[in-house]
PDB file of C-alpha atoms in Angstrom:
ATOM      1  CA  MET R   1     117.015  11.437 126.152  1.00  0.00           C
ATOM      2  CA  ILE R   2     114.073  13.851 126.214  1.00  0.00           C
ATOM      3  CA  ASP R   3     116.528  16.754 126.112  1.00  0.00           C
ATOM      4  CA  SER R   4     118.113  15.313 122.955  1.00  0.00           C
ATOM      5  CA  LEU R   5     114.712  14.930 121.296  1.00  0.00           C
ATOM      6  CA  ILE R   6     113.786  18.508 122.148  1.00  0.00           C
ATOM      7  CA  VAL R   7     117.089  19.818 120.760  1.00  0.00           C
ATOM      8  CA  PHE R   8     116.606  17.738 117.586  1.00  0.00           C
ATOM      9  CA  ALA R   9     113.028  18.981 117.126  1.00  0.00           C
ATOM     10  CA  VAL R  10     113.920  22.642 117.665  1.00  0.00           C
ATOM     11  CA  SER R  11     116.954  22.334 115.375  1.00  0.00           C
ATOM     12  CA  LEU R  12     114.816  20.683 112.710  1.00  0.00           C
ATOM     13  CA  LEU R  13     112.244  23.479 112.947  1.00  0.00           C
ATOM     14  CA  ILE R  14     114.992  26.098 112.593  1.00  0.00           C
ATOM     15  CA  GLY R  15     116.412  24.248 109.577  1.00  0.00           C
ATOM     16  CA  ALA R  16     112.926  24.118 108.082  1.00  0.00           C
ATOM     17  CA  ILE R  17     112.619  27.892 108.519  1.00  0.00           C
ATOM     18  CA  GLY R  18     115.648  28.260 106.271  1.00  0.00           C
ATOM     19  CA  ILE R  19     114.285  25.917 103.616  1.00  0.00           C
ATOM     20  CA  TYR R  20     110.887  27.625 103.815  1.00  0.00           C
ATOM     21  CA  ALA R  21     112.513  31.037 103.344  1.00  0.00           C
ATOM     22  CA  GLY R  22     114.597  29.781 100.426  1.00  0.00           C
ATOM     23  CA  ALA R  23     111.631  28.130  98.738  1.00  0.00           C
ATOM     24  CA  LYS R  24     109.466  31.217  99.311  1.00  0.00           C
ATOM     25  CA  VAL R  25     112.016  33.555  97.764  1.00  0.00           C
ATOM     26  CA  ILE R  26     113.122  31.338  94.866  1.00  0.00           C
ATOM     27  CA  VAL R  27     110.036  29.332  93.787  1.00  0.00           C
ATOM     28  CA  ASP R  28     107.237  31.056  95.739  1.00  0.00           C
ATOM     29  CA  ALA R  29     106.365  27.921  97.757  1.00  0.00           C
ATOM     30  CA  GLU R  30     104.517  28.668 101.003  1.00  0.00           C
ATOM     31  CA  ASP R  31     104.156  25.385 102.899  1.00  0.00           C
ATOM     32  CA  TYR R  32     106.117  25.226 106.157  1.00  0.00           C
ATOM     33  CA  THR R  33     105.088  21.608 106.815  1.00  0.00           C
ATOM     34  CA  TYR R  34     106.534  20.668 103.425  1.00  0.00           C
ATOM     35  CA  ALA R  35     109.757  22.448 104.426  1.00  0.00           C
ATOM     36  CA  ILE R  36     109.894  20.464 107.687  1.00  0.00           C
ATOM     37  CA  VAL R  37     109.592  17.172 105.799  1.00  0.00           C
ATOM     38  CA  THR R  38     112.197  18.362 103.296  1.00  0.00           C
ATOM     39  CA  ALA R  39     114.580  19.284 106.122  1.00  0.00           C
ATOM     40  CA  LEU R  40     114.084  15.868 107.726  1.00  0.00           C
ATOM     41  CA  ILE R  41     114.649  14.002 104.449  1.00  0.00           C
ATOM     42  CA  GLY R  42     117.650  16.211 103.692  1.00  0.00           C
ATOM     43  CA  ALA R  43     119.172  15.519 107.104  1.00  0.00           C
ATOM     44  CA  ILE R  44     118.675  11.774 106.691  1.00  0.00           C
ATOM     45  CA  VAL R  45     120.153  11.727 103.171  1.00  0.00           C
ATOM     46  CA  TRP R  46     123.028  13.976 104.316  1.00  0.00           C
ATOM     47  CA  GLY R  47     123.773  11.582 107.178  1.00  0.00           C
ATOM     48  CA  ILE R  48     123.580   8.386 105.106  1.00  0.00           C
ATOM     49  CA  VAL R  49     125.644   9.668 102.182  1.00  0.00           C
ATOM     50  CA  GLY R  50     128.092  11.266 104.614  1.00  0.00           C
ATOM     51  CA  PHE R  51     128.485   7.974 106.468  1.00  0.00           C
ATOM     52  CA  PHE R  52     129.299   6.026 103.311  1.00  0.00           C
ATOM     53  CA  PHE R  53     131.185   8.624 101.253  1.00  0.00           C
ATOM     54  CA  GLY R  54     132.001  11.575 103.524  1.00  0.00           C
ATOM     55  CA  TRP R  55     135.420  10.192 104.413  1.00  0.00           C
ATOM     56  CA  ILE R  56     136.691  10.446 100.804  1.00  0.00           C
ATOM     57  CA  PRO R  57     138.890  13.555 100.577  1.00  0.00           C
ATOM     58  CA  LEU R  58     137.349  16.330  98.448  1.00  0.00           C
ATOM     59  CA  LEU R  59     134.934  14.004  96.637  1.00  0.00           C
ATOM     60  CA  GLY R  60     133.079  12.881  99.793  1.00  0.00           C
ATOM     61  CA  PRO R  61     131.823  16.303 100.893  1.00  0.00           C
ATOM     62  CA  LEU R  62     130.925  17.127  97.296  1.00  0.00           C
ATOM     63  CA  LEU R  63     128.867  13.919  96.977  1.00  0.00           C
ATOM     64  CA  VAL R  64     127.124  14.669 100.262  1.00  0.00           C
ATOM     65  CA  PHE R  65     126.242  18.173  99.135  1.00  0.00           C
ATOM     66  CA  VAL R  66     125.014  16.964  95.722  1.00  0.00           C
ATOM     67  CA  ALA R  67     122.821  14.391  97.498  1.00  0.00           C
ATOM     68  CA  TYR R  68     121.328  17.174  99.637  1.00  0.00           C
ATOM     69  CA  LEU R  69     120.757  19.311  96.531  1.00  0.00           C
ATOM     70  CA  ALA R  70     119.053  16.324  94.899  1.00  0.00           C
ATOM     71  CA  VAL R  71     116.578  16.241  97.793  1.00  0.00           C
ATOM     72  CA  ILE R  72     115.812  19.947  97.377  1.00  0.00           C
ATOM     73  CA  ASN R  73     115.594  19.494  93.597  1.00  0.00           C
ATOM     74  CA  ALA R  74     113.191  16.559  93.969  1.00  0.00           C
ATOM     75  CA  ARG R  75     110.967  18.303  96.502  1.00  0.00           C
ATOM     76  CA  TYR R  76     110.633  21.753  94.898  1.00  0.00           C
ATOM     77  CA  PRO R  77     109.847  22.898  91.350  1.00  0.00           C
ATOM     78  CA  GLY R  78     112.618  24.206  89.160  1.00  0.00           C
ATOM     79  CA  GLY R  79     115.943  22.659  88.360  1.00  0.00           C
ATOM     80  CA  TRP R  80     119.343  22.306  89.914  1.00  0.00           C
ATOM     81  CA  VAL R  81     119.989  26.045  89.807  1.00  0.00           C
ATOM     82  CA  ASP R  82     116.796  26.745  91.771  1.00  0.00           C
ATOM     83  CA  ALA R  83     117.716  23.980  94.231  1.00  0.00           C
ATOM     84  CA  ALA R  84     121.136  25.570  94.746  1.00  0.00           C
ATOM     85  CA  ALA R  85     119.539  28.997  95.189  1.00  0.00           C
ATOM     86  CA  ILE R  86     117.036  27.611  97.734  1.00  0.00           C
ATOM     87  CA  THR R  87     119.934  26.026  99.615  1.00  0.00           C
ATOM     88  CA  ILE R  88     121.941  29.261  99.658  1.00  0.00           C
ATOM     89  CA  VAL R  89     118.980  31.313 100.910  1.00  0.00           C
ATOM     90  CA  ALA R  90     118.201  28.588 103.481  1.00  0.00           C
ATOM     91  CA  TRP R  91     121.765  28.558 104.731  1.00  0.00           C
ATOM     92  CA  LEU R  92     121.945  32.350 105.024  1.00  0.00           C
ATOM     93  CA  SER R  93     118.570  32.667 106.750  1.00  0.00           C
ATOM     94  CA  VAL R  94     119.409  29.907 109.239  1.00  0.00           C
ATOM     95  CA  LEU R  95     122.703  31.648 110.008  1.00  0.00           C
ATOM     96  CA  VAL R  96     120.801  34.835 110.822  1.00  0.00           C
ATOM     97  CA  VAL R  97     118.212  33.023 112.990  1.00  0.00           C
ATOM     98  CA  LEU R  98     120.867  31.023 114.847  1.00  0.00           C
ATOM     99  CA  TYR R  99     123.049  34.078 115.348  1.00  0.00           C
ATOM    100  CA  VAL R 100     120.171  35.986 116.919  1.00  0.00           C
ATOM    101  CA  LEU R 101     119.146  33.012 119.100  1.00  0.00           C
ATOM    102  CA  ALA R 102     122.754  32.402 120.201  1.00  0.00           C
ATOM    103  CA  LEU R 103     123.215  36.099 120.865  1.00  0.00           C
ATOM    104  CA  ILE R 104     120.285  36.166 123.283  1.00  0.00           C
ATOM    105  CA  GLY R 105     121.396  32.855 124.822  1.00  0.00           C
ATOM    106  CA  VAL R 106     118.490  30.675 123.681  1.00  0.00           C
ATOM    107  CA  THR R 107     120.349  28.029 121.651  1.00  0.00           C
ATOM    108  CA  ALA R 108     123.675  26.864 120.321  1.00  0.00           C
ATOM    109  CA  PHE R 109     124.810  27.757 116.825  1.00  0.00           C
ATOM    110  CA  ASP R 110     123.606  24.622 114.935  1.00  0.00           C
ATOM    111  CA  ALA R 111     120.509  23.264 113.161  1.00  0.00           C
ATOM    112  CA  VAL R 112     119.301  20.021 111.623  1.00  0.00           C
ATOM    113  CA  GLY R 113     118.221  19.953 107.987  1.00  0.00           C
ATOM    114  CA  VAL R 114     120.507  22.587 106.525  1.00  0.00           C
ATOM    115  CA  PRO R 115     124.067  21.486 105.767  1.00  0.00           C
ATOM    116  CA  GLY R 116     127.007  23.239 107.304  1.00  0.00           C
ATOM    117  CA  VAL R 117     125.006  24.914 110.046  1.00  0.00           C
TER     118      VAL R 117
END
């Protein structure tokens, strides 16, 4: 169980790095702790909405993604376009971090708090 908690914590921190990078680039926000909380809330909302609606073909994944964007939109200044841009930058930066970590054998290629990674 301790191993699972460590993996969750490290994955959450990596996901928060992505959100932090996205928020820094798009809205000039510089609070990593805020990004960690956002990643945690986003992961929880993603999981809950995915549980209830994720099974619906085409509409389910879209609803899950919109719910995640709503979290980003609620937590950071700007509108839906900025939230989408933060999410795109977060996703790309987490891909780079995870690729490097997987390449050197430190972790698997997944993270908590950023969808699709």
